[in-house]
Amino acid sequence: MTDALHFINGEYTKGTSGRTFDNFSPVTGEKIGVVHEGLKPEVDAAVAAARAALKGPWGRMTMAERTAMLYAVADEINRRFDDFLDAEILDTGKPRSLASHVDIPRGAANFKVFADTVKNVPTETFHLDTPDGAGALNYGVRKPKGVIAVISPWNLPLLLMTWKVGPALACGNTVVVKPSEETPLTTALLGEVMNTVGVPKGVFNVVHGFGPDSAGAFLTAHPDVDGITFTGETRTGEIIVQSAAIGLRHVSMECGGKNAGIVFADADMDKAIEGTMRSAFANCGQVCLGTERVYVERPIFDDFVARLKAQTEQLILGKPDDPDTSLGPLISKEHQAKVLSYMKLAVEEGATVVTGGGIPDMPGDLANGAWVQPTIWTGLPETARVIKEEVFGPVCHVTPFDTEAEVIAMANDTNYGLATAIWTENLSKAHRVAAQIDVGIAWVNSWFLRDLRTAFGGTKHSGIGREGGVHSLEFYTELTNICVKL
Ligand code: NAD
């Protein structure tokens, strides 16, 4: 059994709420441990510790000392790579091959990338003419924002949490993290790393729990939190923004998507199939950037669907440690029920099920896990709910198109605006189309290729703001202009 405790002011604690909830394996449905639930007292203690730490040794550290400490955090995560890997796999059930290549290394790298960023980003200066001819010099100084609340999701737990904790600490803030109730273990484990490396008490705090009437809501409503950075569903983001309105607290919102893949007839078919397979099914489709709508130019539509079907039917669902496994389960039975409800809805809305569409037969102890079949649909009208709503599972719908203008219009006909992947060997077309899709990131002949120095975020219902590289500084610091009359 692996239990998850809060980490407050440098110490692990069960808190005082006396409330716990069970953590279940998505692979087998078995109980793997209990999670201690934080309520107002735990959140108050964590925020107070974070506030005090701003004035302690952390606040007095030089940038060189602070960034060296973040390098040490990354190195310590890498030294304990297998502990993080085991914890992440226990919570999520994702294949070891995936978590060892993406979740843990990227989770560690976030600390180094943002340590480098803060050391290398200049601030602006302006010389202003004045009537006396002497002039004035303006220059910007960046200061930490203060106590940052980090609310993170379950799909890439360590990676998406450190994507926020890394820049927050690099900029000199302190944090209180509320990880997803589904995946508490790697966030809790990070407390050990902070202590080993000597990060001062109170700089990094963790309170477990749910959203409403639990740690998430208490934390985001806390008046002593200066900024809230969130990754999760758009619906949840809307609630958090309302909370943040009290006291005009700054928010960074990374929310849902309903991303389009666009495959032109001149695409390299092998690349387009390989990329679409990953974008639709990686992490069992539980990636915000994943492709749930694929638009394929009509001359290659039948061939594309046939090849996608053939490859999808070769995916192997199985245990995380089996080297042959290409797909794990969904995160939970609740999420399985949601994805299955969309599979039923797709049929009701008139979809042709090309492959999948239900629960696979899983052997032995896997029978009770949160498994679903990777699924491809065709034949739905663009107005169907399955085309409009985020499913967040291993599913995609493939629609034919005839013209560039038509596919741009269909790709943009959504409330979301997170990502797109465009497949074409025509360079002019690639640039032209990419610029017209209303998203935060447009890939050409690739998917999930991320340079962490670049802006990341979504338009429309997919979010507010951009993080990544220098853009993270806009959220994690306050910029003061100093105007010196010469
Ligand atoms: P979720 O919104 O259900 O939960 C996210 C976090 O918010 C959890 O920690 C949860 O406990 C907390 N929460 C829930 N209600 C709250 C409330 N009222 N107040 C405060 N906190 C609350 O999302 P999820 O199911 O964990 O994650 C999947 C979603 O995340 C998908 O919509 C996906 O697209 C999105 N996502 C977006 C990005 C991105 O970068 N844009 C990345 C990954 C996931």
XYZ file of C-alpha atoms and ligand atoms in Angstrom:
530
model
C 0.000 0.000 0.000
C 1.248 3.442 -0.864
C -0.404 6.278 1.049
C -0.248 9.924 0.066
C 0.407 12.504 2.775
C 0.409 16.270 2.545
C 3.776 18.020 2.484
C 3.557 21.254 4.442
C 6.456 23.408 5.607
C 8.971 20.697 4.764
C 7.190 17.917 6.649
C 4.894 15.083 5.702
C 1.617 15.174 7.590
C -1.791 13.518 7.600
C -3.305 16.889 8.459
C -6.140 17.335 10.902
C -9.217 16.709 8.743
C -9.210 13.003 9.520
C -10.576 12.414 6.024
C -9.072 9.983 3.548
C -10.102 8.500 0.241
C -8.938 5.406 -1.597
C -6.583 5.386 -4.558
C -7.315 2.625 -7.072
C -5.147 1.076 -9.767
C -6.625 1.798 -13.198
C -4.947 -1.401 -14.424
C -6.709 -3.843 -12.086
C -9.207 -1.779 -10.099
C -7.425 -2.821 -6.878
C -6.907 -0.410 -4.016
C -3.303 0.793 -3.977
C -3.443 3.104 -0.993
C -5.212 5.938 0.752
C -4.912 9.648 0.151
C -5.244 12.097 3.041
C -7.736 14.790 2.133
C -6.904 18.388 2.939
C -9.603 20.884 3.882
C -9.387 24.496 5.018
C -6.962 23.955 7.941
C -4.441 22.094 5.771
C -4.702 24.705 3.016
C -4.338 27.525 5.560
C -1.221 25.893 7.012
C 0.320 25.356 3.567
C -0.392 28.910 2.391
C 0.974 30.340 5.653
C 4.152 28.276 5.258
C 4.508 29.444 1.661
C 3.985 33.088 2.682
C 6.550 32.848 5.488
C 9.095 31.176 3.199
C 9.065 34.197 0.880
C 10.675 36.173 3.692
C 13.055 33.428 4.801
C 16.303 32.122 3.296
C 14.543 31.483 -0.027
C 13.682 35.145 -0.444
C 17.268 36.146 0.352
C 18.905 33.745 -2.096
C 20.698 35.101 -5.122
C 19.443 34.040 -8.506
C 22.592 31.962 -8.946
C 21.938 30.085 -5.691
C 18.274 29.565 -6.463
C 18.814 28.293 -9.979
C 21.638 26.007 -8.827
C 19.156 24.530 -6.360
C 16.677 23.859 -9.156
C 19.381 22.090 -11.149
C 19.948 19.954 -8.049
C 16.193 19.202 -7.866
C 16.254 17.970 -11.469
C 19.363 15.865 -10.802
C 17.782 14.336 -7.708
C 14.608 13.426 -9.632
C 16.829 11.754 -12.207
C 18.800 9.964 -9.467
C 15.487 8.642 -8.124
C 14.151 8.053 -11.609
C 12.817 4.575 -10.832
C 10.963 5.729 -7.706
C 9.187 8.428 -9.710
C 8.544 6.022 -12.556
C 7.030 3.385 -10.247
C 4.826 5.965 -8.506
C 3.602 7.449 -11.796
C 2.825 4.031 -13.236
C 1.016 2.945 -10.079
C -1.279 5.977 -10.250
C -1.859 6.121 -14.013
C -1.289 2.595 -15.362
C 0.505 4.071 -18.370
C 3.106 1.936 -20.163
C 6.564 2.051 -18.557
C 8.004 2.697 -22.027
C 5.964 5.911 -22.266
C 6.456 7.220 -18.730
C 10.211 6.570 -18.873
C 10.550 8.556 -22.098
C 8.113 11.388 -21.473
C 6.718 11.864 -17.971
C 9.768 11.524 -15.756
C 12.554 12.991 -17.925
C 10.392 15.950 -18.952
C 9.220 16.308 -15.355
C 12.848 16.738 -14.275
C 13.861 18.877 -17.265
C 11.287 21.547 -16.418
C 13.424 22.638 -13.453
C 16.548 23.109 -15.578
C 14.816 24.796 -18.495
C 13.247 27.485 -16.347
C 16.383 27.949 -14.249
C 18.159 28.741 -17.523
C 15.333 30.980 -18.701
C 15.338 33.303 -15.701
C 19.106 33.709 -15.930
C 19.015 34.717 -19.563
C 16.003 36.938 -20.055
C 16.700 40.660 -20.112
C 14.164 43.283 -19.103
C 13.363 46.352 -21.165
C 14.993 49.780 -20.907
C 13.827 53.025 -22.496
C 15.520 56.393 -22.579
C 12.952 59.207 -22.332
C 13.645 62.750 -23.521
C 12.734 65.441 -20.978
C 12.255 69.215 -21.478
C 15.453 70.028 -19.586
C 17.415 67.891 -22.013
C 18.815 65.607 -19.302
C 16.417 62.758 -19.993
C 15.235 59.857 -17.911
C 16.072 56.189 -17.902
C 13.343 53.569 -17.488
C 14.192 50.002 -16.700
C 12.178 46.981 -15.675
C 12.784 44.823 -12.625
C 11.111 41.457 -12.261
C 10.065 40.319 -8.798
C 8.387 37.096 -7.677
C 4.623 37.299 -7.627
C 4.379 35.651 -4.198
C 2.457 32.517 -3.249
C 1.369 30.549 -6.313
C -1.395 27.930 -6.201
C -0.766 25.111 -8.669
C -3.788 22.987 -9.585
C -2.788 20.063 -11.763
C -4.523 17.238 -13.681
C -3.983 13.486 -13.853
C -2.964 12.830 -17.425
C 0.748 13.738 -17.134
C 0.948 14.275 -13.380
C 4.639 14.978 -12.723
C 5.337 16.654 -16.046
C 2.409 19.089 -15.946
C 2.935 19.892 -12.265
C 6.657 20.703 -12.630
C 5.845 22.657 -15.803
C 4.362 25.146 -13.318
C 6.419 24.549 -10.173
C 9.682 24.881 -12.181
C 9.094 28.433 -13.443
C 7.318 29.469 -10.231
C 10.364 28.592 -8.119
C 12.858 29.822 -10.717
C 11.222 33.245 -10.446
C 11.524 33.159 -6.641
C 7.917 32.373 -5.726
C 6.717 29.747 -3.285
C 4.028 27.218 -4.203
C 1.142 25.214 -2.816
C 0.304 22.343 -5.160
C -3.026 20.530 -5.269
C -2.401 17.516 -7.488
C -5.272 15.601 -9.042
C -7.056 13.311 -6.606
C -6.431 10.532 -9.128
C -2.648 10.907 -9.163
C -1.201 12.147 -5.864
C 1.965 10.040 -5.648
C 4.669 11.754 -7.719
C 3.746 15.203 -6.404
C 3.989 13.884 -2.849
C 7.334 12.262 -3.639
C 8.734 15.564 -4.886
C 8.670 16.766 -1.270
C 11.420 14.254 -0.449
C 13.513 15.637 -3.284
C 13.051 19.209 -2.044
C 14.235 18.210 1.436
C 17.211 16.204 0.152
C 18.392 19.094 -1.953
C 17.905 21.611 0.851
C 15.112 23.721 -0.590
C 14.031 25.790 2.433
C 10.909 24.726 4.306
C 7.662 26.172 3.021
C 8.885 26.852 -0.508
C 7.152 23.749 -1.921
C 3.943 22.515 -0.298
C 1.424 19.867 -1.297
C -2.166 19.484 -0.137
C -4.204 16.566 -1.474
C -7.914 16.453 -2.072
C -10.704 17.078 -4.523
C -11.945 20.285 -6.122
C -15.328 21.476 -4.805
C -15.608 21.771 -0.995
C -12.134 20.336 -0.721
C -8.464 21.339 -1.032
C -8.823 22.674 -4.596
C -11.635 25.115 -3.829
C -10.143 26.201 -0.482
C -6.775 26.841 -2.092
C -8.043 28.825 -5.077
C -10.301 30.921 -2.826
C -7.540 31.630 -0.322
C -7.004 35.400 -0.068
C -3.285 35.015 0.589
C -2.652 33.257 -2.730
C -1.269 35.750 -5.255
C -1.688 33.783 -8.470
C -3.360 30.582 -9.619
C -2.001 28.399 -12.374
C -4.310 25.635 -13.535
C -4.322 22.761 -15.981
C -7.543 20.834 -16.431
C -11.000 20.960 -17.877
C -12.467 24.187 -19.187
C -15.477 23.822 -16.854
C -13.178 23.685 -13.833
C -11.150 26.587 -15.177
C -14.280 28.742 -15.313
C -14.999 28.048 -11.639
C -11.429 28.848 -10.648
C -11.456 32.120 -12.595
C -14.539 33.152 -10.592
C -12.665 32.414 -7.380
C -9.660 34.362 -8.607
C -11.823 37.398 -9.371
C -12.033 38.079 -5.634
C -8.916 40.119 -4.968
C -8.161 40.344 -8.720
C -5.718 37.480 -8.574
C -3.793 36.627 -11.723
C -4.617 33.318 -13.451
C -2.932 31.108 -16.011
C -5.364 28.593 -17.515
C -4.390 25.579 -19.617
C -7.667 23.874 -20.422
C -9.338 21.426 -22.778
C -9.060 20.893 -26.507
C -10.836 19.324 -29.465
C -7.909 19.336 -31.794
C -8.003 18.852 -35.538
C -5.508 16.873 -37.585
C -5.441 17.927 -41.262
C -4.074 15.498 -43.822
C -3.648 16.814 -47.362
C -3.483 14.467 -50.352
C 0.166 15.442 -50.901
C 1.166 14.348 -47.378
C 3.807 11.713 -46.804
C 1.313 8.995 -45.925
C 3.644 7.031 -43.650
C 4.439 10.129 -41.589
C 0.796 11.189 -41.449
C -0.381 7.766 -40.273
C 2.394 7.432 -37.700
C 1.745 10.943 -36.360
C -2.020 10.517 -36.271
C -1.684 7.187 -34.466
C 0.335 8.896 -31.752
C -1.832 11.999 -31.587
C -5.047 9.989 -31.271
C -3.927 7.131 -29.053
C -0.799 8.051 -27.041
C -1.436 7.902 -23.294
C -4.722 6.196 -24.190
C -5.912 9.434 -25.805
C -5.588 11.353 -22.541
C -3.465 14.196 -23.895
C -4.875 17.718 -24.114
C -3.042 18.175 -27.421
C -4.403 14.922 -28.861
C -6.262 14.740 -32.160
C -9.916 13.737 -31.873
C -10.959 15.171 -35.267
C -9.030 14.107 -38.348
C -9.780 15.771 -41.692
C -8.434 13.938 -44.736
C -8.465 15.204 -48.337
C -10.938 13.106 -50.300
C -8.599 11.403 -52.850
C -6.706 9.659 -50.021
C -9.590 9.335 -47.540
C -10.386 5.628 -48.041
C -6.741 4.627 -48.088
C -6.021 6.698 -44.955
C -8.915 5.228 -42.994
C -7.954 1.686 -44.020
C -4.338 2.174 -42.947
C -5.297 3.894 -39.692
C -7.684 1.026 -38.920
C -5.044 -1.606 -39.655
C -2.498 0.061 -37.375
C -5.025 0.703 -34.621
C -5.947 -2.964 -34.569
C -2.300 -3.782 -33.946
C -2.124 -1.739 -30.738
C -1.598 -3.938 -27.718
C -3.459 -3.126 -24.519
C -1.700 -4.488 -21.489
C 0.187 -4.147 -18.233
C 2.562 -1.204 -17.878
C 5.592 -3.458 -17.457
C 4.960 -5.651 -20.462
C 7.383 -4.392 -23.150
C 4.830 -5.219 -25.854
C 2.199 -2.912 -24.345
C 1.388 0.095 -26.500
C -1.729 1.282 -24.643
C -2.647 1.393 -20.973
C -6.053 1.836 -19.386
C -7.931 5.091 -18.867
C -7.302 6.825 -15.545
C -10.372 5.541 -13.675
C -13.669 3.694 -13.874
C -15.457 7.077 -13.824
C -13.509 8.243 -16.838
C -14.098 4.890 -18.537
C -17.850 5.417 -18.062
C -17.561 8.891 -19.617
C -15.625 7.645 -22.661
C -18.021 4.709 -23.108
C -20.946 7.137 -23.011
C -19.402 8.981 -25.979
C -18.936 5.664 -27.790
C -22.652 5.001 -27.342
C -23.521 8.563 -28.339
C -21.422 8.336 -31.516
C -23.520 5.373 -32.674
C -26.745 7.168 -31.723
C -25.597 10.194 -33.725
C -25.084 7.967 -36.770
C -21.364 7.181 -36.762
C -19.863 4.245 -38.613
C -17.596 2.428 -36.155
C -14.479 1.648 -38.191
C -12.845 -0.156 -35.278
C -13.231 -0.433 -31.498
C -16.208 1.159 -29.820
C -16.378 -0.647 -26.499
C -14.615 -2.482 -23.683
C -11.942 -4.989 -24.711
C -11.747 -8.484 -23.258
C -8.901 -8.260 -20.793
C -7.466 -11.372 -19.175
C -7.221 -12.285 -15.477
C -6.717 -9.463 -12.983
C -6.942 -6.854 -15.758
C -10.645 -7.560 -16.265
C -11.522 -5.007 -13.582
C -9.370 -2.192 -14.972
C -10.529 0.960 -16.786
C -9.910 -0.340 -20.315
C -11.487 0.840 -23.549
C -10.796 -0.093 -27.148
C -8.996 2.422 -29.356
C -11.775 3.636 -31.610
C -12.158 5.233 -35.040
C -15.413 6.647 -36.360
C -16.480 8.085 -39.688
C -19.750 9.452 -41.060
C -20.762 11.996 -38.413
C -21.984 15.464 -39.370
C -19.833 18.337 -38.107
C -22.669 19.305 -35.774
C -22.533 16.012 -33.813
C -21.718 16.301 -30.102
C -18.949 13.746 -30.552
C -17.308 16.184 -33.002
C -17.814 19.182 -30.726
C -17.051 17.892 -27.208
C -13.740 16.752 -25.752
C -13.859 12.988 -25.070
C -10.295 12.641 -23.706
C -9.971 8.998 -24.673
C -8.397 6.889 -27.459
C -10.878 7.969 -30.101
C -10.936 9.925 -33.343
C -13.423 10.737 -36.046
C -12.232 10.990 -39.652
C -13.998 13.360 -42.074
C -13.210 13.871 -45.787
C -12.684 17.374 -47.237
C -12.330 18.827 -50.710
C -10.773 22.288 -50.427
C -8.280 24.139 -48.280
C -10.852 26.786 -47.347
C -13.347 24.125 -46.312
C -10.919 22.313 -44.022
C -9.727 25.525 -42.390
C -13.348 26.423 -41.645
C -14.083 22.963 -40.203
C -10.924 22.908 -38.086
C -11.827 26.315 -36.631
C -15.490 25.483 -36.056
C -14.989 24.632 -32.373
C -15.078 26.374 -29.033
C -11.540 25.159 -28.367
C -8.213 26.412 -29.690
C -5.337 24.381 -28.351
C -3.453 22.547 -31.102
C -3.492 21.255 -34.651
C -1.309 18.931 -36.717
C -1.064 19.564 -40.459
C 0.318 16.941 -42.806
C 1.528 18.095 -46.245
C 4.725 18.086 -48.287
C 3.792 21.461 -49.832
C 5.690 24.057 -47.833
C 3.660 27.068 -48.967
C 0.426 25.343 -48.102
C 1.802 24.313 -44.713
C 2.662 27.901 -43.729
C -0.554 29.283 -45.188
C -2.843 26.849 -43.404
C -0.944 26.814 -40.090
C -1.332 30.571 -39.756
C -5.093 30.360 -40.259
C -5.923 27.753 -37.625
C -7.005 29.453 -34.419
C -4.844 27.577 -31.918
C -1.950 28.054 -29.518
C 0.264 25.564 -31.339
C 0.153 24.367 -34.946
C 2.405 21.479 -35.898
C 3.446 20.748 -39.459
C 4.430 17.138 -40.137
C 4.840 16.431 -36.437
C 2.937 16.226 -33.194
C 3.924 16.775 -29.533
C 7.302 18.167 -30.554
C 7.886 20.779 -27.879
C 10.664 23.295 -27.493
C 10.135 24.405 -23.900
C 11.412 27.897 -24.722
C 8.357 28.554 -26.887
C 4.903 29.817 -25.940
C 2.339 27.229 -24.889
C -1.356 27.766 -24.275
C -4.717 27.922 -25.928
C -7.142 30.330 -27.552
C -10.925 30.480 -26.958
C -12.116 27.932 -24.359
C -8.692 26.288 -24.248
C -7.174 28.761 -21.869
C -5.921 32.135 -20.778
C -2.299 33.190 -21.166
C 0.859 31.502 -22.361
C 3.515 29.640 -20.427
C 6.892 28.394 -21.635
C 10.266 30.131 -21.853
C 10.141 33.878 -21.395
C 6.313 33.800 -21.545
C 6.181 32.085 -18.161
C 7.761 35.170 -16.635
C 4.680 37.198 -17.527
C 2.679 35.131 -15.082
C 5.231 34.193 -12.419
C 6.688 37.661 -11.883
C 5.537 41.209 -11.283
C 7.283 43.725 -13.495
C 8.139 47.056 -11.901
C 9.269 49.949 -14.070
C 11.873 52.162 -12.426
C 12.038 55.654 -13.920
C 15.236 57.567 -13.078
C 15.408 61.271 -13.929
C 18.947 61.907 -15.073
P -10.209 18.580 -13.949
O -10.580 19.944 -14.352
O -11.273 17.624 -13.578
O -9.235 18.612 -12.697
C -8.015 19.340 -12.724
C -7.657 19.729 -11.316
O -8.597 20.692 -10.839
C -7.676 18.575 -10.308
O -6.586 18.721 -9.438
C -8.992 18.793 -9.598
O -9.042 18.254 -8.304
C -9.058 20.306 -9.555
N -10.396 20.869 -9.352
C -11.573 20.354 -9.767
N -12.587 21.182 -9.403
C -12.031 22.228 -8.746
C -12.548 23.392 -8.116
N -13.857 23.654 -8.090
N -11.683 24.243 -7.543
C -10.358 24.006 -7.555
N -9.808 22.907 -8.119
C -10.622 22.028 -8.715
O -9.299 18.017 -15.136
P -8.701 16.549 -15.264
O -9.832 15.625 -15.557
O -7.800 16.268 -14.122
O -7.775 16.684 -16.553
C -8.229 16.501 -17.858
C -8.506 17.844 -18.521
O -7.320 18.627 -18.497
C -8.881 17.744 -19.986
O -9.910 18.654 -20.256
C -7.603 18.173 -20.709
O -7.794 18.685 -21.994
C -7.087 19.200 -19.776
N -5.651 19.388 -19.970
C -5.211 20.564 -20.525
C -3.855 20.746 -20.745
C -3.328 22.007 -21.364
O -2.139 22.224 -21.288
N -4.150 22.843 -21.962
C -2.951 19.747 -20.386
C -3.437 18.571 -19.824
C -4.798 18.412 -19.598
